[in-house]
Every structure is written in structure tokens, then in C-alpha cells.
Amino acid sequence: MTRRLAPADVVSVAFVVPLQGPTGIYGPSCLACGELAVEQLNASTGIAGRQVELVVVDAGRDPALVAEDVRRLVDSGRVQAVAGWHISAVRQAVTRVVGGRVVYAFAAMHEGGDATPGVFMIGERPLNQLLPAAHWMREELSVGRWAIVGNDYVFPRVTGATARLALEDTPSEVVSETYVPLGTTDFAAVIGDLSQRPVDGVIMLLMGQDAVHFNRQFARAGLSAQLPRLSPAVEENTLLAGGAAANEGLFAAAAYFDGMATAESAELARAYYARWGRWAPALNAVGESCYEAMLFLARLGEVCGSLDVRRVSAMESGQFWSSPRGLVRLDGNLVDQDVYVARADGLEFRVADQIARAH
């Protein structure tokens, strides 16, 4: 890994995205969207008048290894900011070693609750994603009793607990929670247990390739028609990898889907496919979140004049800006944004409804 100092007229960003492991399925889309954002920024005013470059860090490894690479980049002055999509376990490890020293745009959906100076959680959160989606599923499909199946790390566990508590005094409820290690390929026992439980639907908090394996085995077990699945993490790559037969009865909640009928999303799609061609990695919520993170850093530079943590931390909340997700609003170090629920249709998503709005 290069340790040279970044030139004074360049903002170098540690671009932390998964290139291997269960979440490596998202990597090509993340890289394509991040590179597109940098090209567009550099054709304009960059970040605070400086050109932008990405220094890619593979987030698909053990969180401690990822964090050590980021620490070295920050310590050496090689990078002046951190951005990208990666799981919350990686975010926590990175925050422990560089938190408060550089601005950190964490792009993934998240469980919330990180008040480290300079850390911005710009993805969806349970309040505007999973919980309204569960309400929509109850109203539209009469799904009231949920089983949660998730990976065993901070985001699924905290999100699962949040859902369980939030639904306690509603017509919906969480009746079971099962968490498996990241990298699980055999879900026979989990699916066998689901088939015996009195549940109406499954909340999937599985990442990447784990979700692919689960969806295939779930469909082969004949459960797709009777138990709808809802996920805050499944996107177009997961549909492609699973195959159309694995996607019956699958719903996702996200702030972005490829093919959304909005002017802002259409503008990104045109630029993306013009740059990378028809065989580009699937444009999806995970990749778009990386594009979003780079635009967010540019917005900070515009408002604050630099990415200095002290200046950025003193910025007033309530900032609005336009993105492929539409109009979004900064709420402390979190973001309010429009969120949609979509139904899988073969290898594509069809947006069914808007379930949350930026306000």
C-alpha cells in the first residue's frame, strides 16, 4: 500500500468497500459508482476546490485488518477522509482508530448510535426503513408475525432488537430471532425451524452471498409462496446471483433502486451506463450509497470550506441537498431521506410504494 503524502491540491479519500468475502458481491458496483462520482466532482469544483482521488481499502477482510490499513493511511497523511459501504463491525473498528481525526462518511444502512465527531451515518436506519416497511407489509399482505434471520454482528442484532421493541405495542410482533455467522452457506436447520413456526413472514438481515444462499434454499424448500421475506440489504446483485426462482415473495426497503421513476435517479442511471456501458456492474442501493458518500463529502466542503473535523462538527444540522435519492436532509450526523419498498420481479425490483420521506 502506498504511503506517500497526498498533494496539497488533492483530497485523498480512503474508499473502504468490500472486494472479497460474503459482501464482496457488492464490490464492483461500489467501485464503479465511486469512480463515477470522483470523475464528476473533478470535472467541476472537486471537494472545497481540490481535486479528489480514491485510495481503495478492501473492507471484505477481518475488521481489525481493515482498520489497521485505514489507520496507517491517516497517520501518514496519505488520506484526509474516509468513505464507503461496509458492515458496521468494520465501521466500529475503523472509528476506534481514526474517529475524530478525519471526516468519515459511512454509506451503509445502519443501526444508528455513533456520535463520534466527524462520523456521518448517511444510509437508511430502522426508523425510516425497516419499521415502515414492516408496517406496509402488514397493511398490504397481512404479515403480522415476523421471524428474523440475520448475520451475527452488530447491525443485524441491534436492528433486530430495535424491531422487536418497536413492534411490541402494534398489531405486528417479532416471534423469533436467529443469527448465524457471516459466511454461512447452509441454512437447512434455520429453514427447517422456520417451516415449523407460527410466522407470517421473514425479516432478512443477511448480507451479500449469505442472502443469496438463504434465498435459494428458502425457495427450494417451497416456502416462497407462503412466507414473504423483507430485507433492508438485498439489492440487484443479490437478485442476479440468486436467480429468478429464488426471488419469489422477496421485498426490499431502500432509498434507491435501479430503475426508480424519479428524475434524480434517472440522471444517475444515464451517467452510469454512459460511462461504464450496458454490461456494467448492477446499479443498486449499495453502489449508489458510495456515490452518495462522495457527493456528501463535496457538500461538506462546500458548506464548511474544508473537511476539517472541527469545522464540520460545528456545522448546523438541517442542511438540505439534492442527490440521486431526491432531496435529503442532515439530521445531526444522520440523514433523513425518501425510502421505498419494492417487490422482486424475476431479476429486477419493482417499486411498490414510498414508505418514508425526507422532512
JSON list of N, CA, C and O in Angstrom, two decimals, residues 87-89 91-92 106 108-114 121 124-126 153-159 162 334:
[
{"chain": "A", "resi": 87, "resn": "ILE", "atom": "N", "xyz": [-19.73, -3.20, 6.42]},
{"chain": "A", "resi": 87, "resn": "ILE", "atom": "CA", "xyz": [-20.60, -3.58, 7.54]},
{"chain": "A", "resi": 87, "resn": "ILE", "atom": "C", "xyz": [-20.24, -2.78, 8.79]},
{"chain": "A", "resi": 87, "resn": "ILE", "atom": "O", "xyz": [-19.14, -2.24, 8.91]},
{"chain": "A", "resi": 88, "resn": "SER", "atom": "N", "xyz": [-21.17, -2.72, 9.73]},
{"chain": "A", "resi": 88, "resn": "SER", "atom": "CA", "xyz": [-20.98, -1.91, 10.93]},
{"chain": "A", "resi": 88, "resn": "SER", "atom": "C", "xyz": [-19.82, -2.40, 11.80]},
{"chain": "A", "resi": 88, "resn": "SER", "atom": "O", "xyz": [-19.21, -1.60, 12.52]},
{"chain": "A", "resi": 89, "resn": "ALA", "atom": "N", "xyz": [-19.51, -3.68, 11.74]},
{"chain": "A", "resi": 89, "resn": "ALA", "atom": "CA", "xyz": [-18.37, -4.18, 12.51]},
{"chain": "A", "resi": 89, "resn": "ALA", "atom": "C", "xyz": [-17.08, -3.54, 12.01]},
{"chain": "A", "resi": 89, "resn": "ALA", "atom": "O", "xyz": [-16.17, -3.22, 12.81]},
{"chain": "A", "resi": 91, "resn": "ARG", "atom": "N", "xyz": [-17.03, -0.54, 10.49]},
{"chain": "A", "resi": 91, "resn": "ARG", "atom": "CA", "xyz": [-17.13, 0.86, 10.89]},
{"chain": "A", "resi": 91, "resn": "ARG", "atom": "C", "xyz": [-16.68, 1.06, 12.33]},
{"chain": "A", "resi": 91, "resn": "ARG", "atom": "O", "xyz": [-15.93, 2.00, 12.63]},
{"chain": "A", "resi": 92, "resn": "GLN", "atom": "N", "xyz": [-17.11, 0.20, 13.21]},
{"chain": "A", "resi": 92, "resn": "GLN", "atom": "CA", "xyz": [-16.71, 0.35, 14.61]},
{"chain": "A", "resi": 92, "resn": "GLN", "atom": "C", "xyz": [-15.21, 0.21, 14.79]},
{"chain": "A", "resi": 92, "resn": "GLN", "atom": "O", "xyz": [-14.59, 0.96, 15.55]},
{"chain": "A", "resi": 106, "resn": "PHE", "atom": "N", "xyz": [-20.00, 7.20, 6.36]},
{"chain": "A", "resi": 106, "resn": "PHE", "atom": "CA", "xyz": [-20.39, 5.79, 6.36]},
{"chain": "A", "resi": 106, "resn": "PHE", "atom": "C", "xyz": [-21.66, 5.64, 5.57]},
{"chain": "A", "resi": 106, "resn": "PHE", "atom": "O", "xyz": [-22.72, 6.16, 5.94]},
{"chain": "A", "resi": 108, "resn": "ALA", "atom": "N", "xyz": [-23.46, 2.87, 4.45]},
{"chain": "A", "resi": 108, "resn": "ALA", "atom": "CA", "xyz": [-24.38, 1.73, 4.54]},
{"chain": "A", "resi": 108, "resn": "ALA", "atom": "C", "xyz": [-25.60, 2.02, 5.41]},
{"chain": "A", "resi": 108, "resn": "ALA", "atom": "O", "xyz": [-25.57, 2.91, 6.27]},
{"chain": "A", "resi": 109, "resn": "MET", "atom": "N", "xyz": [-26.68, 1.23, 5.18]},
{"chain": "A", "resi": 109, "resn": "MET", "atom": "CA", "xyz": [-27.78, 1.26, 6.15]},
{"chain": "A", "resi": 109, "resn": "MET", "atom": "C", "xyz": [-27.18, 0.88, 7.49]},
{"chain": "A", "resi": 109, "resn": "MET", "atom": "O", "xyz": [-26.20, 0.15, 7.57]},
{"chain": "A", "resi": 110, "resn": "HIS", "atom": "N", "xyz": [-27.78, 1.37, 8.57]},
{"chain": "A", "resi": 110, "resn": "HIS", "atom": "CA", "xyz": [-27.10, 1.24, 9.85]},
{"chain": "A", "resi": 110, "resn": "HIS", "atom": "C", "xyz": [-28.11, 1.18, 10.99]},
{"chain": "A", "resi": 110, "resn": "HIS", "atom": "O", "xyz": [-29.31, 1.45, 10.82]},
{"chain": "A", "resi": 111, "resn": "GLU", "atom": "N", "xyz": [-27.58, 0.84, 12.15]},
{"chain": "A", "resi": 111, "resn": "GLU", "atom": "CA", "xyz": [-28.40, 0.75, 13.36]},
{"chain": "A", "resi": 111, "resn": "GLU", "atom": "C", "xyz": [-28.44, 2.05, 14.14]},
{"chain": "A", "resi": 111, "resn": "GLU", "atom": "O", "xyz": [-29.18, 2.18, 15.11]},
{"chain": "A", "resi": 112, "resn": "GLY", "atom": "N", "xyz": [-27.64, 3.07, 13.73]},
{"chain": "A", "resi": 112, "resn": "GLY", "atom": "CA", "xyz": [-27.60, 4.35, 14.41]},
{"chain": "A", "resi": 112, "resn": "GLY", "atom": "C", "xyz": [-26.72, 4.31, 15.66]},
{"chain": "A", "resi": 112, "resn": "GLY", "atom": "O", "xyz": [-26.12, 3.30, 15.99]},
{"chain": "A", "resi": 113, "resn": "GLY", "atom": "N", "xyz": [-26.61, 5.47, 16.31]},
{"chain": "A", "resi": 113, "resn": "GLY", "atom": "CA", "xyz": [-26.00, 5.49, 17.62]},
{"chain": "A", "resi": 113, "resn": "GLY", "atom": "C", "xyz": [-24.51, 5.74, 17.68]},
{"chain": "A", "resi": 113, "resn": "GLY", "atom": "O", "xyz": [-23.88, 5.44, 18.69]},
{"chain": "A", "resi": 114, "resn": "ASP", "atom": "N", "xyz": [-23.87, 6.30, 16.64]},
{"chain": "A", "resi": 114, "resn": "ASP", "atom": "CA", "xyz": [-22.45, 6.61, 16.68]},
{"chain": "A", "resi": 114, "resn": "ASP", "atom": "C", "xyz": [-22.28, 8.12, 16.68]},
{"chain": "A", "resi": 114, "resn": "ASP", "atom": "O", "xyz": [-22.51, 8.78, 15.66]},
{"chain": "A", "resi": 121, "resn": "MET", "atom": "N", "xyz": [-23.48, 9.13, 9.38]},
{"chain": "A", "resi": 121, "resn": "MET", "atom": "CA", "xyz": [-24.15, 7.88, 9.00]},
{"chain": "A", "resi": 121, "resn": "MET", "atom": "C", "xyz": [-25.21, 8.25, 7.96]},
{"chain": "A", "resi": 121, "resn": "MET", "atom": "O", "xyz": [-26.32, 8.66, 8.31]},
{"chain": "A", "resi": 124, "resn": "GLU", "atom": "N", "xyz": [-29.71, 4.45, 5.29]},
{"chain": "A", "resi": 124, "resn": "GLU", "atom": "CA", "xyz": [-31.01, 4.30, 5.91]},
{"chain": "A", "resi": 124, "resn": "GLU", "atom": "C", "xyz": [-30.86, 3.74, 7.33]},
{"chain": "A", "resi": 124, "resn": "GLU", "atom": "O", "xyz": [-29.87, 3.09, 7.66]},
{"chain": "A", "resi": 125, "resn": "ARG", "atom": "N", "xyz": [-31.87, 3.98, 8.14]},
{"chain": "A", "resi": 125, "resn": "ARG", "atom": "CA", "xyz": [-31.88, 3.47, 9.52]},
{"chain": "A", "resi": 125, "resn": "ARG", "atom": "C", "xyz": [-33.24, 2.84, 9.79]},
{"chain": "A", "resi": 125, "resn": "ARG", "atom": "O", "xyz": [-34.21, 3.08, 9.05]},
{"chain": "A", "resi": 126, "resn": "PRO", "atom": "N", "xyz": [-33.36, 2.01, 10.83]},
{"chain": "A", "resi": 126, "resn": "PRO", "atom": "CA", "xyz": [-34.62, 1.29, 11.06]},
{"chain": "A", "resi": 126, "resn": "PRO", "atom": "C", "xyz": [-35.84, 2.20, 11.12]},
{"chain": "A", "resi": 126, "resn": "PRO", "atom": "O", "xyz": [-36.92, 1.84, 10.63]},
{"chain": "A", "resi": 153, "resn": "TYR", "atom": "N", "xyz": [-23.61, -10.05, 13.85]},
{"chain": "A", "resi": 153, "resn": "TYR", "atom": "CA", "xyz": [-22.74, -8.92, 14.19]},
{"chain": "A", "resi": 153, "resn": "TYR", "atom": "C", "xyz": [-23.64, -7.75, 14.55]},
{"chain": "A", "resi": 153, "resn": "TYR", "atom": "O", "xyz": [-24.86, -7.89, 14.63]},
{"chain": "A", "resi": 154, "resn": "VAL", "atom": "N", "xyz": [-23.07, -6.59, 14.76]},
{"chain": "A", "resi": 154, "resn": "VAL", "atom": "CA", "xyz": [-23.78, -5.51, 15.43]},
{"chain": "A", "resi": 154, "resn": "VAL", "atom": "C", "xyz": [-25.02, -5.03, 14.68]},
{"chain": "A", "resi": 154, "resn": "VAL", "atom": "O", "xyz": [-26.08, -4.87, 15.29]},
{"chain": "A", "resi": 155, "resn": "PHE", "atom": "N", "xyz": [-24.95, -4.79, 13.36]},
{"chain": "A", "resi": 155, "resn": "PHE", "atom": "CA", "xyz": [-26.10, -4.23, 12.66]},
{"chain": "A", "resi": 155, "resn": "PHE", "atom": "C", "xyz": [-27.33, -5.14, 12.74]},
{"chain": "A", "resi": 155, "resn": "PHE", "atom": "O", "xyz": [-28.41, -4.70, 13.13]},
{"chain": "A", "resi": 156, "resn": "PRO", "atom": "N", "xyz": [-27.22, -6.44, 12.37]},
{"chain": "A", "resi": 156, "resn": "PRO", "atom": "CA", "xyz": [-28.42, -7.28, 12.46]},
{"chain": "A", "resi": 156, "resn": "PRO", "atom": "C", "xyz": [-28.95, -7.42, 13.89]},
{"chain": "A", "resi": 156, "resn": "PRO", "atom": "O", "xyz": [-30.17, -7.39, 14.10]},
{"chain": "A", "resi": 157, "resn": "ARG", "atom": "N", "xyz": [-28.06, -7.58, 14.85]},
{"chain": "A", "resi": 157, "resn": "ARG", "atom": "CA", "xyz": [-28.53, -7.79, 16.22]},
{"chain": "A", "resi": 157, "resn": "ARG", "atom": "C", "xyz": [-29.21, -6.55, 16.79]},
{"chain": "A", "resi": 157, "resn": "ARG", "atom": "O", "xyz": [-30.28, -6.63, 17.40]},
{"chain": "A", "resi": 158, "resn": "VAL", "atom": "N", "xyz": [-28.61, -5.39, 16.60]},
{"chain": "A", "resi": 158, "resn": "VAL", "atom": "CA", "xyz": [-29.22, -4.17, 17.13]},
{"chain": "A", "resi": 158, "resn": "VAL", "atom": "C", "xyz": [-30.49, -3.83, 16.36]},
{"chain": "A", "resi": 158, "resn": "VAL", "atom": "O", "xyz": [-31.50, -3.43, 16.95]},
{"chain": "A", "resi": 159, "resn": "THR", "atom": "N", "xyz": [-30.47, -4.02, 15.04]},
{"chain": "A", "resi": 159, "resn": "THR", "atom": "CA", "xyz": [-31.66, -3.77, 14.24]},
{"chain": "A", "resi": 159, "resn": "THR", "atom": "C", "xyz": [-32.78, -4.74, 14.61]},
{"chain": "A", "resi": 159, "resn": "THR", "atom": "O", "xyz": [-33.96, -4.35, 14.71]},
{"chain": "A", "resi": 162, "resn": "THR", "atom": "N", "xyz": [-34.18, -3.61, 17.88]},
{"chain": "A", "resi": 162, "resn": "THR", "atom": "CA", "xyz": [-34.98, -2.41, 17.66]},
{"chain": "A", "resi": 162, "resn": "THR", "atom": "C", "xyz": [-36.35, -2.77, 17.09]},
{"chain": "A", "resi": 162, "resn": "THR", "atom": "O", "xyz": [-37.39, -2.24, 17.53]},
{"chain": "A", "resi": 334, "resn": "LEU", "atom": "N", "xyz": [-26.97, 12.06, 11.12]},
{"chain": "A", "resi": 334, "resn": "LEU", "atom": "CA", "xyz": [-27.78, 11.11, 10.36]},
{"chain": "A", "resi": 334, "resn": "LEU", "atom": "C", "xyz": [-28.44, 11.83, 9.19]},
{"chain": "A", "resi": 334, "resn": "LEU", "atom": "O", "xyz": [-28.37, 13.06, 9.09]}
]
